[in-house]
Amino acid sequence: MIPVLGGLLGLAIGSFLNVVIHRVPLGLSVVSPASHCPACGAAVRPRHNVPVLGWLLLRGRCFDCHSPISARYPLVEACTGIAFALVGLRFVDSPLALPAYWWFAGLGIALALIDLDVRRLPNVMVLPAYPVLAVLLAITAAPDAQLRALVGAVALFVAFLAIAVAAPGAMGFGDVKLAGVIGAMTAWLSWGTLLVGAFLGFLFGALVGVILIAARRAGRRTAVPFGPFMIIGAWTAILGAGLLGDQYLMLVRL
Ligand SMILES: [Zn+2]
């Protein structure tokens, strides 16, 4: 039941994330004006504002001026729905953690796409995540996990800060601030999740970087945004790969 409800919630949140992804980099309000066609300015009718279905109903074109509507809108909605359903499955035994991880999922999807679009992780989204997630993790009432989240946030923030200072250009300060959030959300689960999440971020980033250079789509100096890889790495660990990290930590302790 929780995964199904999560999926429906995700579809609705995904619709809002489209607005966030489009407007936040432009410095516009995410609440007003209501959704409208960027080509002709006509307001989106409520029945066409239904996630995914609205776009299908319109066959990807504005009802008024028939200019194409990007397939990215229904894709973001569908992906958010799937992500929220997966979070529901993953935390079915610890429902108190659902609000925090649903928030982190929505934040991650919006930040990854904004970083790909404009190579920026807006402060206006990353910084509020610290107090919001602190409050949402506080309701989990799991003191050990909460302490681990705090230590994980500081540890990953400091590690990324050290890299950013030692190798200027390798990553931006936006990545450093995001690292603190990722440190908290992975470490709340376990130290293994934190280690695997951080490691996979670098691994995915390096793999895609090598592929882009090999395909001559990017030079060695081309800035490939790192934020999306950090987020995908963290979620791969949270949704299961972190267990491998815990196994490894148990092995080395022997
Ligand atoms: Zn239009």
Coordinates of C-alpha atoms and ligand atoms in Angstrom, one line a residue:
M1 CA 0.0 0.0 0.0
I2 CA 2.8 2.5 0.9
P3 CA 4.6 2.0 -2.4
V4 CA 1.3 2.6 -4.4
L5 CA 0.5 5.8 -2.4
G6 CA 4.1 6.8 -2.7
G7 CA 3.9 6.4 -6.5
L8 CA 0.8 8.6 -6.7
L9 CA 2.3 11.2 -4.4
G10 CA 5.4 11.1 -6.6
L11 CA 3.4 11.8 -9.8
A12 CA 1.9 14.9 -8.2
I13 CA 5.3 16.1 -6.8
G14 CA 6.9 15.4 -10.2
S15 CA 4.4 17.9 -11.7
F16 CA 5.6 20.5 -9.2
L17 CA 9.3 19.6 -9.8
N18 CA 8.8 20.5 -13.5
V19 CA 7.9 24.0 -12.4
V20 CA 10.9 24.1 -10.0
I21 CA 13.3 22.9 -12.6
H22 CA 12.1 25.4 -15.1
R23 CA 11.7 28.5 -12.9
V24 CA 14.3 28.3 -10.1
P25 CA 17.3 28.8 -12.4
L26 CA 15.5 31.9 -13.8
G27 CA 14.9 33.3 -10.3
L28 CA 11.1 33.1 -10.8
S29 CA 8.5 32.2 -8.2
V30 CA 7.4 28.6 -8.1
V31 CA 3.9 29.4 -6.9
S32 CA 2.7 32.1 -9.2
P33 CA 1.7 32.5 -12.0
A34 CA -0.1 29.2 -12.6
S35 CA 1.2 26.9 -15.3
H36 CA 0.9 28.3 -18.8
C37 CA 2.1 27.5 -22.3
P38 CA 5.6 29.0 -22.8
A39 CA 4.8 29.6 -26.5
C40 CA 1.3 31.3 -26.4
G41 CA 0.9 32.0 -22.7
A42 CA -2.5 30.2 -22.5
A43 CA -3.3 28.8 -19.0
V44 CA -3.0 25.0 -18.7
R45 CA -6.5 23.7 -18.1
P46 CA -6.9 21.5 -14.9
R47 CA -7.7 18.4 -16.9
H48 CA -4.5 18.8 -18.9
N49 CA -2.5 19.3 -15.7
V50 CA -2.9 15.7 -14.6
P51 CA 0.6 14.2 -14.4
V52 CA 1.6 12.1 -17.5
L53 CA -2.0 11.6 -18.6
G54 CA -2.5 15.3 -19.5
W55 CA 0.5 15.2 -21.8
L56 CA -0.7 12.0 -23.4
L57 CA -4.2 13.5 -23.8
L58 CA -2.7 16.5 -25.6
R59 CA -0.4 14.2 -27.6
G60 CA 2.5 16.4 -26.6
R61 CA 1.0 19.7 -28.0
C62 CA -0.4 22.8 -26.5
F63 CA -4.3 22.7 -26.6
D64 CA -4.4 26.3 -27.8
C65 CA -1.5 26.9 -30.1
H66 CA -0.4 23.3 -30.9
S67 CA 3.3 24.0 -30.3
P68 CA 5.1 20.9 -29.0
I69 CA 5.4 20.4 -25.2
S70 CA 8.7 18.7 -24.3
A71 CA 8.4 15.0 -23.5
R72 CA 10.6 15.8 -20.5
Y73 CA 7.6 17.0 -18.5
P74 CA 5.8 13.6 -18.4
L75 CA 9.2 11.8 -18.0
V76 CA 10.0 13.8 -14.9
E77 CA 6.6 13.0 -13.5
A78 CA 6.9 9.3 -14.3
C79 CA 10.4 9.1 -12.9
T80 CA 9.3 10.9 -9.7
G81 CA 6.4 8.5 -9.3
I82 CA 8.7 5.5 -9.7
A83 CA 11.3 6.9 -7.4
F84 CA 8.7 7.6 -4.7
A85 CA 7.3 4.1 -5.1
L86 CA 10.8 2.6 -4.7
V87 CA 11.3 4.7 -1.5
G88 CA 8.0 3.4 -0.2
L89 CA 9.3 -0.2 -0.8
R90 CA 12.7 0.5 0.7
F91 CA 11.3 2.1 3.9
V92 CA 8.2 -0.1 4.3
D93 CA 9.6 -1.2 7.7
S94 CA 10.6 2.3 8.9
P95 CA 7.6 4.5 7.7
L96 CA 8.7 7.4 10.0
A97 CA 11.7 7.9 7.6
L98 CA 9.4 8.2 4.5
P99 CA 8.9 12.0 4.6
A100 CA 12.7 12.6 4.8
Y101 CA 13.6 10.2 2.0
W102 CA 10.7 11.4 -0.2
W103 CA 11.9 14.9 0.2
F104 CA 15.5 13.9 -0.6
A105 CA 14.2 12.0 -3.7
G106 CA 12.3 15.1 -5.0
L107 CA 15.2 17.4 -4.2
G108 CA 17.7 15.0 -6.0
I109 CA 15.6 14.8 -9.2
A110 CA 15.2 18.6 -9.4
L111 CA 18.9 19.3 -8.6
A112 CA 20.2 16.7 -11.0
L113 CA 18.2 18.2 -13.9
I114 CA 19.0 21.8 -13.0
D115 CA 22.7 20.9 -12.8
L116 CA 22.5 19.3 -16.2
D117 CA 20.7 22.4 -17.6
V118 CA 22.7 25.2 -16.1
R119 CA 25.7 23.6 -14.3
R120 CA 24.5 25.0 -11.0
L121 CA 23.1 23.6 -7.7
P122 CA 21.1 26.6 -6.5
N123 CA 21.7 27.6 -2.9
V124 CA 18.0 28.4 -2.6
M125 CA 17.3 24.7 -2.9
V126 CA 20.4 23.1 -1.3
L127 CA 20.7 25.2 1.9
P128 CA 17.1 24.9 3.1
A129 CA 17.5 21.1 2.8
Y130 CA 19.7 21.2 5.9
P131 CA 17.0 22.4 8.3
V132 CA 14.1 20.7 6.5
L133 CA 15.8 17.3 6.6
A134 CA 17.1 17.8 10.2
V135 CA 13.4 18.2 11.2
L136 CA 12.2 15.3 9.1
L137 CA 14.9 13.0 10.4
A138 CA 14.2 14.2 14.0
I139 CA 10.7 12.5 13.7
T140 CA 12.4 9.1 13.0
A141 CA 13.2 8.9 16.7
A142 CA 16.2 6.7 16.0
P143 CA 19.1 8.3 18.1
D144 CA 21.9 6.1 16.7
A145 CA 20.9 6.7 13.1
Q146 CA 20.4 10.5 13.8
L147 CA 23.9 10.8 15.3
R148 CA 25.3 8.9 12.3
A149 CA 23.5 11.3 10.0
L150 CA 25.1 14.3 11.8
V151 CA 28.6 12.8 11.6
G152 CA 28.0 11.7 8.0
A153 CA 27.0 15.2 7.0
V154 CA 30.1 16.8 8.5
A155 CA 32.4 14.1 7.2
L156 CA 31.3 14.2 3.6
F157 CA 31.1 18.0 3.6
V158 CA 34.7 18.2 4.9
A159 CA 36.0 15.6 2.5
F160 CA 34.5 17.4 -0.5
L161 CA 35.7 20.7 0.8
A162 CA 39.2 19.3 0.9
I163 CA 38.9 18.0 -2.7
A164 CA 37.5 21.4 -3.9
V165 CA 40.4 23.3 -2.2
A166 CA 43.1 20.8 -3.3
A167 CA 41.9 20.5 -6.9
P168 CA 40.2 23.7 -7.9
G169 CA 37.9 23.1 -10.9
A170 CA 37.4 19.4 -10.1
M171 CA 34.2 20.3 -8.4
G172 CA 32.2 23.4 -7.4
F173 CA 31.3 24.7 -4.0
G174 CA 27.7 23.7 -4.9
D175 CA 28.9 20.1 -4.9
V176 CA 30.5 20.6 -1.4
K177 CA 27.2 21.9 0.0
L178 CA 25.2 19.0 -1.6
A179 CA 27.8 16.5 -0.1
G180 CA 26.7 17.4 3.4
V181 CA 23.1 16.6 2.6
I182 CA 24.1 13.3 0.9
G183 CA 26.3 12.4 3.9
A184 CA 23.4 12.8 6.3
M185 CA 20.9 10.8 4.2
T186 CA 23.2 7.9 3.4
A187 CA 24.7 7.7 6.9
W188 CA 21.3 7.7 8.6
L189 CA 21.0 4.2 7.1
S190 CA 24.5 2.9 7.8
W191 CA 28.3 3.7 7.4
G192 CA 28.4 1.2 4.6
T193 CA 25.7 3.2 2.7
L194 CA 27.7 6.4 3.2
L195 CA 30.9 4.8 1.8
V196 CA 29.2 3.1 -1.1
G197 CA 27.1 6.1 -2.0
A198 CA 30.1 8.5 -2.1
F199 CA 32.3 5.9 -4.0
L200 CA 29.6 5.2 -6.6
G201 CA 29.2 9.0 -7.3
F202 CA 32.9 9.2 -8.2
L203 CA 32.7 5.9 -10.1
F204 CA 29.7 6.9 -12.2
G205 CA 31.2 10.4 -12.8
A206 CA 34.5 8.9 -14.0
L207 CA 32.9 6.3 -16.2
V208 CA 30.7 8.9 -18.0
G209 CA 33.6 11.3 -18.2
V210 CA 35.8 8.6 -19.9
I211 CA 33.0 7.7 -22.3
L212 CA 32.4 11.3 -23.3
I213 CA 36.1 11.9 -23.9
A214 CA 36.4 8.6 -25.9
A215 CA 33.3 9.7 -28.0
R216 CA 35.0 13.1 -28.4
R217 CA 31.9 14.7 -27.0
A218 CA 33.9 16.3 -24.3
G219 CA 37.5 17.4 -23.9
R220 CA 39.5 16.9 -20.7
R221 CA 38.7 20.4 -19.7
T222 CA 35.0 20.2 -20.4
A223 CA 33.1 20.6 -17.2
V224 CA 30.8 17.6 -16.7
P225 CA 28.4 18.5 -13.9
F226 CA 29.2 16.3 -10.9
G227 CA 25.9 16.8 -9.0
P228 CA 23.8 14.3 -10.9
F229 CA 26.4 11.5 -10.3
M230 CA 26.6 12.3 -6.6
I231 CA 22.8 12.0 -6.4
I232 CA 22.6 8.8 -8.5
G233 CA 25.4 7.2 -6.5
A234 CA 23.7 8.1 -3.2
W235 CA 20.4 6.6 -4.3
T236 CA 22.0 3.4 -5.7
A237 CA 23.4 3.0 -2.2
I238 CA 20.2 3.9 -0.3
L239 CA 18.1 1.6 -2.4
G240 CA 20.3 -1.5 -1.8
A241 CA 23.9 -1.2 -2.8
G242 CA 24.7 0.1 0.7
L243 CA 24.3 -3.4 2.1
L244 CA 27.5 -4.4 0.2
G245 CA 29.3 -1.6 2.1
D246 CA 28.0 -3.0 5.4
Q247 CA 29.2 -6.5 4.5
Y248 CA 32.6 -5.1 3.6
L249 CA 32.9 -3.2 6.8
M250 CA 32.0 -6.4 8.8
L251 CA 34.7 -8.3 6.8
V252 CA 37.5 -5.8 7.5
R253 CA 36.6 -5.7 11.2
L254 CA 37.3 -9.5 11.4
Ligands
ZN1 ZN 0.3 27.4 -26.4

